[in-house]
Amino acid sequence: MQNQKKISLVYFGTPQIAVKSLEYFINSEDFDVVGVVTQPDRPKGRGHKLTPSPVKEVALANNIPVFQPTSIRKEPEIQEELKKLNPDFFVTFAFGQILSEDVLAIPKFETINLHASLLPRYRGANPIQRAIINGDEETGICTMITELGLDCGDICIKHPIKLTDDMNCEDLAIEISESSPELLDKTLKGLYDGSLKPVKQPEEGVCIAKKITKEECKIDWTKPAQEIHNLIRGVYNSPCAYFEHQGKLIKVLDSKVIEKSANAGEFIDANKNGLEVACGDKALLINKVKPEGKGVMSAADWYRGLKK
């Protein structure tokens, strides 16, 4: 795009997964980030200190105006400020709020959303976790035109990502974060020069990535080992799969399916490789756990501590 006007955009995002794409736009000679919209500062840590989002920190470090609506749909004063920026595009990536028709009408071209699945599969807020929990062998990311419905807009570009059996939700989030800048670059440039024609989502294959509940994260040892392993990977660290033992909640951080069997839920053996626990069919080798009130530790050491 040499000798052409820069594409101006307002970037909507909040968590760490959205940082690389913002940094890409800031450092690109083809784009001009004229504003950033992110969630309000939240209490964090033991001291509950108000902490800015990762996206806000990057914006402030680069002297980019930051807007933090509680609900952008209900704050016309912020909408007016965004209109003054006169952007070509809005780009949303894990922003965390629903946009209204008034907001979507502001950019000259479109509002583009980066969604962490291959739509129409896994519309909604938890596509990364759901793909792993369900044992999918492939997921991906796509760019789409934002409409008022739930992730139902026309698709711009898709990028598939292979899921391996040892990949957890944080691993997948890192890969998505690293793959997203190029996809957004191609999307905005294609829409800007008219070379990209979005296509409607198919009606077949639509499914919703529902919110993950604490109850869902409780391990049922009578289920197949692979299903439990997928749950552990899918909710790794947040909110985390767990079981209860002697009145305490034990979070499980990683696992591996092994060819052993015993009564479901039975601790088979604790050795240098980890703690073996029987499932509905095979067994799981658990390496790390986080017992209630304690830090992360070896699962075998935790088990041995029970017997002292």
PDB file of C-alpha atoms in Angstrom:
ATOM      1  CA  MET A   1       0.000   0.000   0.000  1.00  0.00           C
ATOM      2  CA  GLN A   2       2.884   2.349  -0.664  1.00  0.00           C
ATOM      3  CA  ASN A   3       1.930   5.942  -1.525  1.00  0.00           C
ATOM      4  CA  GLN A   4      -1.641   5.258  -0.406  1.00  0.00           C
ATOM      5  CA  LYS A   5      -3.561   6.644   2.536  1.00  0.00           C
ATOM      6  CA  LYS A   6      -3.252   4.644   5.715  1.00  0.00           C
ATOM      7  CA  ILE A   7      -6.298   2.633   6.753  1.00  0.00           C
ATOM      8  CA  SER A   8      -7.582   4.156   9.977  1.00  0.00           C
ATOM      9  CA  LEU A   9      -9.172   2.018  12.663  1.00  0.00           C
ATOM     10  CA  VAL A  10     -10.433   1.955  16.219  1.00  0.00           C
ATOM     11  CA  TYR A  11      -9.402  -1.237  17.988  1.00  0.00           C
ATOM     12  CA  PHE A  12     -11.792  -2.889  20.468  1.00  0.00           C
ATOM     13  CA  GLY A  13     -10.166  -5.493  22.711  1.00  0.00           C
ATOM     14  CA  THR A  14      -9.420  -6.382  26.313  1.00  0.00           C
ATOM     15  CA  PRO A  15      -7.380  -9.511  27.243  1.00  0.00           C
ATOM     16  CA  GLN A  16      -3.867 -10.666  26.399  1.00  0.00           C
ATOM     17  CA  ILE A  17      -5.004 -12.674  23.371  1.00  0.00           C
ATOM     18  CA  ALA A  18      -5.878  -9.386  21.609  1.00  0.00           C
ATOM     19  CA  VAL A  19      -2.543  -7.653  22.253  1.00  0.00           C
ATOM     20  CA  LYS A  20      -0.455  -8.973  19.329  1.00  0.00           C
ATOM     21  CA  SER A  21      -2.948  -7.770  16.734  1.00  0.00           C
ATOM     22  CA  LEU A  22      -3.061  -4.303  18.295  1.00  0.00           C
ATOM     23  CA  GLU A  23       0.743  -4.151  18.349  1.00  0.00           C
ATOM     24  CA  TYR A  24       0.801  -5.252  14.710  1.00  0.00           C
ATOM     25  CA  PHE A  25      -1.503  -2.430  13.634  1.00  0.00           C
ATOM     26  CA  ILE A  26       0.467   0.107  15.672  1.00  0.00           C
ATOM     27  CA  ASN A  27       3.759  -0.929  14.064  1.00  0.00           C
ATOM     28  CA  SER A  28       2.397  -1.281  10.522  1.00  0.00           C
ATOM     29  CA  GLU A  29       3.008   1.455   7.947  1.00  0.00           C
ATOM     30  CA  ASP A  30      -0.359   0.630   6.357  1.00  0.00           C
ATOM     31  CA  PHE A  31      -2.613   1.308   9.345  1.00  0.00           C
ATOM     32  CA  ASP A  32      -3.351   4.135  11.742  1.00  0.00           C
ATOM     33  CA  VAL A  33      -4.826   3.179  15.113  1.00  0.00           C
ATOM     34  CA  VAL A  34      -6.756   6.330  16.053  1.00  0.00           C
ATOM     35  CA  GLY A  35      -8.357   4.966  19.211  1.00  0.00           C
ATOM     36  CA  VAL A  36      -8.735   1.942  21.477  1.00  0.00           C
ATOM     37  CA  VAL A  37     -11.876   0.809  23.291  1.00  0.00           C
ATOM     38  CA  THR A  38     -11.462  -1.633  26.176  1.00  0.00           C
ATOM     39  CA  GLN A  39     -13.214  -2.775  29.327  1.00  0.00           C
ATOM     40  CA  PRO A  40     -13.007  -0.662  32.506  1.00  0.00           C
ATOM     41  CA  ASP A  41     -10.133  -1.350  34.914  1.00  0.00           C
ATOM     42  CA  ARG A  42     -10.897  -4.328  37.158  1.00  0.00           C
ATOM     43  CA  PRO A  43      -9.819  -5.266  40.707  1.00  0.00           C
ATOM     44  CA  LYS A  44      -7.034  -7.835  40.607  1.00  0.00           C
ATOM     45  CA  GLY A  45      -4.884  -9.793  43.028  1.00  0.00           C
ATOM     46  CA  ARG A  46      -5.093 -10.082  46.792  1.00  0.00           C
ATOM     47  CA  GLY A  47      -5.162  -6.313  47.226  1.00  0.00           C
ATOM     48  CA  HIS A  48      -7.989  -5.950  44.674  1.00  0.00           C
ATOM     49  CA  LYS A  49      -6.069  -3.099  43.067  1.00  0.00           C
ATOM     50  CA  LEU A  50      -7.728  -1.616  39.982  1.00  0.00           C
ATOM     51  CA  THR A  51      -5.731  -2.925  37.040  1.00  0.00           C
ATOM     52  CA  PRO A  52      -5.908  -1.858  33.373  1.00  0.00           C
ATOM     53  CA  SER A  53      -6.494  -4.437  30.673  1.00  0.00           C
ATOM     54  CA  PRO A  54      -3.471  -5.662  28.661  1.00  0.00           C
ATOM     55  CA  VAL A  55      -4.873  -3.863  25.605  1.00  0.00           C
ATOM     56  CA  LYS A  56      -5.153  -0.577  27.513  1.00  0.00           C
ATOM     57  CA  GLU A  57      -1.536  -0.841  28.679  1.00  0.00           C
ATOM     58  CA  VAL A  58      -0.313  -1.176  25.073  1.00  0.00           C
ATOM     59  CA  ALA A  59      -2.492   1.730  23.924  1.00  0.00           C
ATOM     60  CA  LEU A  60      -1.259   4.066  26.659  1.00  0.00           C
ATOM     61  CA  ALA A  61       2.369   3.109  25.985  1.00  0.00           C
ATOM     62  CA  ASN A  62       1.833   4.231  22.382  1.00  0.00           C
ATOM     63  CA  ASN A  63      -0.090   7.440  23.207  1.00  0.00           C
ATOM     64  CA  ILE A  64      -3.334   6.189  21.674  1.00  0.00           C
ATOM     65  CA  PRO A  65      -6.625   7.587  23.059  1.00  0.00           C
ATOM     66  CA  VAL A  66      -8.384   5.013  25.253  1.00  0.00           C
ATOM     67  CA  PHE A  67     -12.129   4.726  25.915  1.00  0.00           C
ATOM     68  CA  GLN A  68     -13.490   2.486  28.672  1.00  0.00           C
ATOM     69  CA  PRO A  69     -17.283   2.304  28.570  1.00  0.00           C
ATOM     70  CA  THR A  70     -19.180   0.206  31.067  1.00  0.00           C
ATOM     71  CA  SER A  71     -21.608  -0.487  28.220  1.00  0.00           C
ATOM     72  CA  ILE A  72     -20.837   1.258  24.944  1.00  0.00           C
ATOM     73  CA  ARG A  73     -24.412   0.779  23.742  1.00  0.00           C
ATOM     74  CA  LYS A  74     -25.636   3.034  26.570  1.00  0.00           C
ATOM     75  CA  GLU A  75     -22.934   5.728  26.440  1.00  0.00           C
ATOM     76  CA  PRO A  76     -23.688   8.133  23.566  1.00  0.00           C
ATOM     77  CA  GLU A  77     -20.946  10.525  24.694  1.00  0.00           C
ATOM     78  CA  ILE A  78     -18.297   7.910  23.881  1.00  0.00           C
ATOM     79  CA  GLN A  79     -20.040   7.127  20.606  1.00  0.00           C
ATOM     80  CA  GLU A  80     -19.764  10.824  19.692  1.00  0.00           C
ATOM     81  CA  GLU A  81     -16.045  10.808  20.489  1.00  0.00           C
ATOM     82  CA  LEU A  82     -15.552   7.800  18.237  1.00  0.00           C
ATOM     83  CA  LYS A  83     -17.400   9.554  15.408  1.00  0.00           C
ATOM     84  CA  LYS A  84     -14.939  12.451  15.658  1.00  0.00           C
ATOM     85  CA  LEU A  85     -12.081  10.004  14.976  1.00  0.00           C
ATOM     86  CA  ASN A  86     -13.670   9.276  11.564  1.00  0.00           C
ATOM     87  CA  PRO A  87     -12.263   5.719  11.275  1.00  0.00           C
ATOM     88  CA  ASP A  88     -12.413   3.527   8.208  1.00  0.00           C
ATOM     89  CA  PHE A  89     -12.983   0.416  10.340  1.00  0.00           C
ATOM     90  CA  PHE A  90     -13.750  -0.792  13.811  1.00  0.00           C
ATOM     91  CA  VAL A  91     -11.841  -3.979  14.667  1.00  0.00           C
ATOM     92  CA  THR A  92     -13.081  -6.097  17.574  1.00  0.00           C
ATOM     93  CA  PHE A  93     -11.168  -8.977  19.148  1.00  0.00           C
ATOM     94  CA  ALA A  94     -12.269 -10.361  22.538  1.00  0.00           C
ATOM     95  CA  PHE A  95     -13.689  -6.980  23.536  1.00  0.00           C
ATOM     96  CA  GLY A  96     -16.339  -8.336  25.891  1.00  0.00           C
ATOM     97  CA  GLN A  97     -19.345  -6.104  25.139  1.00  0.00           C
ATOM     98  CA  ILE A  98     -22.178  -6.251  22.603  1.00  0.00           C
ATOM     99  CA  LEU A  99     -22.270  -3.409  20.075  1.00  0.00           C
ATOM    100  CA  SER A 100     -25.453  -1.600  19.068  1.00  0.00           C
ATOM    101  CA  GLU A 101     -26.648  -0.549  15.617  1.00  0.00           C
ATOM    102  CA  ASP A 102     -25.623   3.042  16.399  1.00  0.00           C
ATOM    103  CA  VAL A 103     -22.073   1.908  17.160  1.00  0.00           C
ATOM    104  CA  LEU A 104     -21.840  -0.301  14.075  1.00  0.00           C
ATOM    105  CA  ALA A 105     -22.877   2.649  11.897  1.00  0.00           C
ATOM    106  CA  ILE A 106     -19.873   4.779  12.906  1.00  0.00           C
ATOM    107  CA  PRO A 107     -16.995   3.467  10.722  1.00  0.00           C
ATOM    108  CA  LYS A 108     -16.917   4.358   7.010  1.00  0.00           C
ATOM    109  CA  PHE A 109     -16.577   0.717   5.956  1.00  0.00           C
ATOM    110  CA  GLU A 110     -17.429  -2.019   8.460  1.00  0.00           C
ATOM    111  CA  THR A 111     -16.887  -3.364  11.944  1.00  0.00           C
ATOM    112  CA  ILE A 112     -14.709  -6.468  11.616  1.00  0.00           C
ATOM    113  CA  ASN A 113     -14.613  -9.109  14.340  1.00  0.00           C
ATOM    114  CA  LEU A 114     -11.892 -11.716  14.830  1.00  0.00           C
ATOM    115  CA  HIS A 115     -13.661 -14.835  16.125  1.00  0.00           C
ATOM    116  CA  ALA A 116     -11.765 -17.783  17.604  1.00  0.00           C
ATOM    117  CA  SER A 117     -13.483 -20.597  15.715  1.00  0.00           C
ATOM    118  CA  LEU A 118     -14.406 -21.653  12.206  1.00  0.00           C
ATOM    119  CA  LEU A 119     -17.893 -20.197  12.054  1.00  0.00           C
ATOM    120  CA  PRO A 120     -20.719 -21.165  12.062  1.00  0.00           C
ATOM    121  CA  ARG A 121     -19.281 -23.637  14.590  1.00  0.00           C
ATOM    122  CA  TYR A 122     -18.951 -22.292  18.140  1.00  0.00           C
ATOM    123  CA  ARG A 123     -20.699 -18.971  17.999  1.00  0.00           C
ATOM    124  CA  GLY A 124     -20.527 -17.307  21.396  1.00  0.00           C
ATOM    125  CA  ALA A 125     -18.103 -16.503  24.179  1.00  0.00           C
ATOM    126  CA  ASN A 126     -16.148 -19.745  24.758  1.00  0.00           C
ATOM    127  CA  PRO A 127     -15.123 -21.161  21.360  1.00  0.00           C
ATOM    128  CA  ILE A 128     -11.525 -21.932  22.394  1.00  0.00           C
ATOM    129  CA  GLN A 129     -12.500 -24.024  25.402  1.00  0.00           C
ATOM    130  CA  ARG A 130     -15.420 -25.754  23.690  1.00  0.00           C
ATOM    131  CA  ALA A 131     -13.346 -26.986  20.739  1.00  0.00           C
ATOM    132  CA  ILE A 132     -10.940 -28.739  23.112  1.00  0.00           C
ATOM    133  CA  ILE A 133     -13.572 -30.029  25.543  1.00  0.00           C
ATOM    134  CA  ASN A 134     -15.443 -31.608  22.618  1.00  0.00           C
ATOM    135  CA  GLY A 135     -12.292 -33.337  21.369  1.00  0.00           C
ATOM    136  CA  ASP A 136     -12.176 -31.575  17.992  1.00  0.00           C
ATOM    137  CA  GLU A 137      -9.131 -32.291  15.844  1.00  0.00           C
ATOM    138  CA  GLU A 138      -9.343 -28.905  14.134  1.00  0.00           C
ATOM    139  CA  THR A 139     -10.537 -25.435  14.973  1.00  0.00           C
ATOM    140  CA  GLY A 140      -9.385 -22.044  13.748  1.00  0.00           C
ATOM    141  CA  ILE A 141     -10.078 -18.347  13.485  1.00  0.00           C
ATOM    142  CA  CYS A 142     -12.059 -16.242  11.085  1.00  0.00           C
ATOM    143  CA  THR A 143     -12.811 -12.626  10.364  1.00  0.00           C
ATOM    144  CA  MET A 144     -16.416 -11.608   9.931  1.00  0.00           C
ATOM    145  CA  ILE A 145     -18.630  -8.590   9.381  1.00  0.00           C
ATOM    146  CA  THR A 146     -20.213  -7.742  12.731  1.00  0.00           C
ATOM    147  CA  GLU A 147     -24.003  -7.748  12.767  1.00  0.00           C
ATOM    148  CA  LEU A 148     -26.514  -7.426  15.613  1.00  0.00           C
ATOM    149  CA  GLY A 149     -27.015 -11.194  15.994  1.00  0.00           C
ATOM    150  CA  LEU A 150     -24.640 -13.560  17.786  1.00  0.00           C
ATOM    151  CA  ASP A 151     -21.601 -14.098  15.525  1.00  0.00           C
ATOM    152  CA  CYS A 152     -23.880 -14.454  12.502  1.00  0.00           C
ATOM    153  CA  GLY A 153     -22.276 -11.971  10.090  1.00  0.00           C
ATOM    154  CA  ASP A 154     -20.764 -12.707   6.699  1.00  0.00           C
ATOM    155  CA  ILE A 155     -17.377 -14.451   6.750  1.00  0.00           C
ATOM    156  CA  CYS A 156     -14.346 -12.687   5.303  1.00  0.00           C
ATOM    157  CA  ILE A 157     -11.432 -15.142   5.719  1.00  0.00           C
ATOM    158  CA  LYS A 158     -10.923 -18.401   7.619  1.00  0.00           C
ATOM    159  CA  HIS A 159      -7.688 -19.870   8.970  1.00  0.00           C
ATOM    160  CA  PRO A 160      -7.733 -23.490  10.289  1.00  0.00           C
ATOM    161  CA  ILE A 161      -5.655 -24.605  13.282  1.00  0.00           C
ATOM    162  CA  LYS A 162      -4.849 -28.251  14.040  1.00  0.00           C
ATOM    163  CA  LEU A 163      -5.521 -29.388  17.598  1.00  0.00           C
ATOM    164  CA  THR A 164      -3.129 -31.913  19.134  1.00  0.00           C
ATOM    165  CA  ASP A 165      -3.965 -34.147  22.072  1.00  0.00           C
ATOM    166  CA  ASP A 166      -1.596 -32.305  24.422  1.00  0.00           C
ATOM    167  CA  MET A 167      -2.754 -28.765  23.533  1.00  0.00           C
ATOM    168  CA  ASN A 168      -4.648 -26.936  26.280  1.00  0.00           C
ATOM    169  CA  CYS A 169      -6.775 -23.794  26.026  1.00  0.00           C
ATOM    170  CA  GLU A 170      -3.846 -21.483  26.848  1.00  0.00           C
ATOM    171  CA  ASP A 171      -1.695 -23.109  24.141  1.00  0.00           C
ATOM    172  CA  LEU A 172      -4.511 -22.610  21.645  1.00  0.00           C
ATOM    173  CA  ALA A 173      -5.009 -18.992  22.738  1.00  0.00           C
ATOM    174  CA  ILE A 174      -1.315 -18.289  22.063  1.00  0.00           C
ATOM    175  CA  GLU A 175      -1.544 -19.798  18.585  1.00  0.00           C
ATOM    176  CA  ILE A 176      -4.699 -17.805  17.852  1.00  0.00           C
ATOM    177  CA  SER A 177      -3.043 -14.613  19.082  1.00  0.00           C
ATOM    178  CA  GLU A 178      -0.045 -15.182  16.804  1.00  0.00           C
ATOM    179  CA  SER A 179      -2.139 -16.098  13.745  1.00  0.00           C
ATOM    180  CA  SER A 180      -4.613 -13.227  14.029  1.00  0.00           C
ATOM    181  CA  PRO A 181      -2.609 -10.181  12.836  1.00  0.00           C
ATOM    182  CA  GLU A 182      -2.043 -11.547   9.330  1.00  0.00           C
ATOM    183  CA  LEU A 183      -5.702 -12.516   8.961  1.00  0.00           C
ATOM    184  CA  LEU A 184      -6.884  -9.072  10.077  1.00  0.00           C
ATOM    185  CA  ASP A 185      -4.365  -7.388   7.769  1.00  0.00           C
ATOM    186  CA  LYS A 186      -5.614  -9.297   4.719  1.00  0.00           C
ATOM    187  CA  THR A 187      -9.240  -8.706   5.686  1.00  0.00           C
ATOM    188  CA  LEU A 188      -9.025  -4.938   6.119  1.00  0.00           C
ATOM    189  CA  LYS A 189      -6.928  -4.411   3.001  1.00  0.00           C
ATOM    190  CA  GLY A 190      -9.225  -6.649   0.940  1.00  0.00           C
ATOM    191  CA  LEU A 191     -12.349  -4.840   2.082  1.00  0.00           C
ATOM    192  CA  TYR A 192     -10.692  -1.447   1.643  1.00  0.00           C
ATOM    193  CA  ASP A 193      -9.686  -2.027  -1.986  1.00  0.00           C
ATOM    194  CA  GLY A 194     -12.742  -4.131  -2.846  1.00  0.00           C
ATOM    195  CA  SER A 195     -10.824  -7.329  -3.655  1.00  0.00           C
ATOM    196  CA  LEU A 196     -12.422  -9.296  -0.785  1.00  0.00           C
ATOM    197  CA  LYS A 197     -16.074 -10.327  -0.989  1.00  0.00           C
ATOM    198  CA  PRO A 198     -17.512 -11.677   2.285  1.00  0.00           C
ATOM    199  CA  VAL A 199     -19.787 -14.730   2.069  1.00  0.00           C
ATOM    200  CA  LYS A 200     -22.839 -15.632   4.119  1.00  0.00           C
ATOM    201  CA  GLN A 201     -22.479 -18.243   6.825  1.00  0.00           C
ATOM    202  CA  PRO A 202     -24.062 -21.610   5.991  1.00  0.00           C
ATOM    203  CA  GLU A 203     -27.156 -22.613   7.917  1.00  0.00           C
ATOM    204  CA  GLU A 204     -25.759 -26.094   8.533  1.00  0.00           C
ATOM    205  CA  GLY A 205     -23.289 -26.684  11.336  1.00  0.00           C
ATOM    206  CA  VAL A 206     -24.362 -23.828  13.611  1.00  0.00           C
ATOM    207  CA  CYS A 207     -23.595 -24.476  17.280  1.00  0.00           C
ATOM    208  CA  ILE A 208     -23.201 -22.231  20.314  1.00  0.00           C
ATOM    209  CA  ALA A 209     -20.178 -22.175  22.632  1.00  0.00           C
ATOM    210  CA  LYS A 210     -22.103 -21.908  25.883  1.00  0.00           C
ATOM    211  CA  LYS A 211     -20.670 -20.403  29.043  1.00  0.00           C
ATOM    212  CA  ILE A 212     -18.655 -22.894  31.083  1.00  0.00           C
ATOM    213  CA  THR A 213     -20.034 -23.523  34.564  1.00  0.00           C
ATOM    214  CA  LYS A 214     -18.216 -24.654  37.703  1.00  0.00           C
ATOM    215  CA  GLU A 215     -20.453 -27.726  37.858  1.00  0.00           C
ATOM    216  CA  GLU A 216     -19.352 -28.722  34.375  1.00  0.00           C
ATOM    217  CA  CYS A 217     -15.704 -28.573  35.465  1.00  0.00           C
ATOM    218  CA  LYS A 218     -16.140 -31.176  38.196  1.00  0.00           C
ATOM    219  CA  ILE A 219     -14.526 -34.432  37.061  1.00  0.00           C
ATOM    220  CA  ASP A 220     -16.761 -37.488  36.817  1.00  0.00           C
ATOM    221  CA  TRP A 221     -14.333 -40.397  36.966  1.00  0.00           C
ATOM    222  CA  THR A 222     -16.934 -42.774  35.522  1.00  0.00           C
ATOM    223  CA  LYS A 223     -16.621 -41.041  32.159  1.00  0.00           C
ATOM    224  CA  PRO A 224     -14.089 -42.193  29.527  1.00  0.00           C
ATOM    225  CA  ALA A 225     -10.488 -41.134  30.166  1.00  0.00           C
ATOM    226  CA  GLN A 226     -10.249 -39.217  26.884  1.00  0.00           C
ATOM    227  CA  GLU A 227     -13.350 -37.184  27.707  1.00  0.00           C
ATOM    228  CA  ILE A 228     -11.929 -36.222  31.105  1.00  0.00           C
ATOM    229  CA  HIS A 229      -8.551 -35.441  29.535  1.00  0.00           C
ATOM    230  CA  ASN A 230     -10.276 -33.116  27.055  1.00  0.00           C
ATOM    231  CA  LEU A 231     -12.071 -31.323  29.906  1.00  0.00           C
ATOM    232  CA  ILE A 232      -8.784 -30.825  31.783  1.00  0.00           C
ATOM    233  CA  ARG A 233      -7.154 -29.358  28.671  1.00  0.00           C
ATOM    234  CA  GLY A 234     -10.176 -27.258  27.770  1.00  0.00           C
ATOM    235  CA  VAL A 235     -10.519 -25.454  31.104  1.00  0.00           C
ATOM    236  CA  TYR A 236      -6.820 -25.398  32.023  1.00  0.00           C
ATOM    237  CA  ASN A 237      -6.128 -22.723  34.665  1.00  0.00           C
ATOM    238  CA  SER A 238      -9.451 -21.005  34.111  1.00  0.00           C
ATOM    239  CA  PRO A 239     -11.723 -22.117  35.634  1.00  0.00           C
ATOM    240  CA  CYS A 240      -9.894 -25.499  35.932  1.00  0.00           C
ATOM    241  CA  ALA A 241     -11.145 -29.071  36.148  1.00  0.00           C
ATOM    242  CA  TYR A 242     -11.349 -30.428  39.689  1.00  0.00           C
ATOM    243  CA  PHE A 243     -12.391 -33.273  41.948  1.00  0.00           C
ATOM    244  CA  GLU A 244     -13.119 -33.418  45.651  1.00  0.00           C
ATOM    245  CA  HIS A 245     -11.127 -35.513  48.117  1.00  0.00           C
ATOM    246  CA  GLN A 246     -11.560 -35.605  51.890  1.00  0.00           C
ATOM    247  CA  GLY A 247     -13.685 -32.462  51.742  1.00  0.00           C
ATOM    248  CA  LYS A 248     -11.095 -30.494  49.755  1.00  0.00           C
ATOM    249  CA  LEU A 249     -11.254 -29.278  46.169  1.00  0.00           C
ATOM    250  CA  ILE A 250      -8.309 -30.508  44.056  1.00  0.00           C
ATOM    251  CA  LYS A 251      -7.703 -28.764  40.738  1.00  0.00           C
ATOM    252  CA  VAL A 252      -6.096 -30.825  37.955  1.00  0.00           C
ATOM    253  CA  LEU A 253      -3.722 -29.024  35.599  1.00  0.00           C
ATOM    254  CA  ASP A 254      -2.556 -31.668  33.144  1.00  0.00           C
ATOM    255  CA  SER A 255      -3.135 -35.288  32.242  1.00  0.00           C
ATOM    256  CA  LYS A 256      -2.387 -38.094  29.832  1.00  0.00           C
ATOM    257  CA  VAL A 257      -4.503 -41.107  28.882  1.00  0.00           C
ATOM    258  CA  ILE A 258      -2.841 -44.420  29.805  1.00  0.00           C
ATOM    259  CA  GLU A 259      -3.747 -48.070  29.248  1.00  0.00           C
ATOM    260  CA  LYS A 260      -4.628 -49.119  32.784  1.00  0.00           C
ATOM    261  CA  SER A 261      -7.889 -49.962  34.483  1.00  0.00           C
ATOM    262  CA  ALA A 262      -9.423 -50.211  37.938  1.00  0.00           C
ATOM    263  CA  ASN A 263     -12.569 -49.001  39.658  1.00  0.00           C
ATOM    264  CA  ALA A 264     -13.461 -45.505  38.458  1.00  0.00           C
ATOM    265  CA  GLY A 265     -11.902 -42.848  40.687  1.00  0.00           C
ATOM    266  CA  GLU A 266      -9.405 -45.219  42.276  1.00  0.00           C
ATOM    267  CA  PHE A 267      -5.827 -44.013  42.747  1.00  0.00           C
ATOM    268  CA  ILE A 268      -3.866 -46.792  41.048  1.00  0.00           C
ATOM    269  CA  ASP A 269      -0.278 -45.721  41.641  1.00  0.00           C
ATOM    270  CA  ALA A 270       1.927 -42.707  42.393  1.00  0.00           C
ATOM    271  CA  ASN A 271       5.335 -42.791  40.737  1.00  0.00           C
ATOM    272  CA  LYS A 272       7.977 -40.561  39.133  1.00  0.00           C
ATOM    273  CA  ASN A 273       5.659 -39.928  36.171  1.00  0.00           C
ATOM    274  CA  GLY A 274       2.677 -38.799  38.218  1.00  0.00           C
ATOM    275  CA  LEU A 275      -0.526 -40.058  39.821  1.00  0.00           C
ATOM    276  CA  GLU A 276      -2.530 -42.726  38.006  1.00  0.00           C
ATOM    277  CA  VAL A 277      -6.314 -42.456  38.421  1.00  0.00           C
ATOM    278  CA  ALA A 278      -8.822 -44.925  37.000  1.00  0.00           C
ATOM    279  CA  CYS A 279     -11.606 -43.663  34.741  1.00  0.00           C
ATOM    280  CA  GLY A 280     -14.673 -45.246  33.159  1.00  0.00           C
ATOM    281  CA  ASP A 281     -12.552 -47.173  30.698  1.00  0.00           C
ATOM    282  CA  LYS A 282      -8.813 -46.508  30.849  1.00  0.00           C
ATOM    283  CA  ALA A 283      -6.921 -44.251  33.267  1.00  0.00           C
ATOM    284  CA  LEU A 284      -5.313 -40.837  33.492  1.00  0.00           C
ATOM    285  CA  LEU A 285      -1.744 -40.029  34.474  1.00  0.00           C
ATOM    286  CA  ILE A 286      -1.959 -36.705  36.335  1.00  0.00           C
ATOM    287  CA  ASN A 287       1.235 -34.702  36.714  1.00  0.00           C
ATOM    288  CA  LYS A 288       0.273 -31.436  38.432  1.00  0.00           C
ATOM    289  CA  VAL A 289      -2.523 -30.493  40.844  1.00  0.00           C
ATOM    290  CA  LYS A 290      -3.469 -27.442  42.881  1.00  0.00           C
ATOM    291  CA  PRO A 291      -5.026 -28.507  46.179  1.00  0.00           C
ATOM    292  CA  GLU A 292      -7.440 -26.115  47.879  1.00  0.00           C
ATOM    293  CA  GLY A 293      -5.494 -23.476  49.822  1.00  0.00           C
ATOM    294  CA  LYS A 294      -2.125 -24.509  48.346  1.00  0.00           C
ATOM    295  CA  GLY A 295       0.013 -23.794  45.299  1.00  0.00           C
ATOM    296  CA  VAL A 296       0.648 -25.973  42.261  1.00  0.00           C
ATOM    297  CA  MET A 297       2.456 -29.193  43.160  1.00  0.00           C
ATOM    298  CA  SER A 298       3.317 -32.655  41.908  1.00  0.00           C
ATOM    299  CA  ALA A 299       0.238 -34.886  41.893  1.00  0.00           C
ATOM    300  CA  ALA A 300       2.325 -37.812  43.156  1.00  0.00           C
ATOM    301  CA  ASP A 301       3.658 -35.695  46.046  1.00  0.00           C
ATOM    302  CA  TRP A 302       0.127 -34.613  46.922  1.00  0.00           C
ATOM    303  CA  TYR A 303      -0.996 -38.228  47.047  1.00  0.00           C
ATOM    304  CA  ARG A 304       1.967 -39.336  49.133  1.00  0.00           C
ATOM    305  CA  GLY A 305       1.186 -36.510  51.571  1.00  0.00           C
ATOM    306  CA  LEU A 306      -2.254 -37.990  52.165  1.00  0.00           C
ATOM    307  CA  LYS A 307      -0.719 -41.201  53.495  1.00  0.00           C
ATOM    308  CA  LYS A 308       1.619 -39.603  56.056  1.00  0.00           C
TER     309      LYS A 308
END
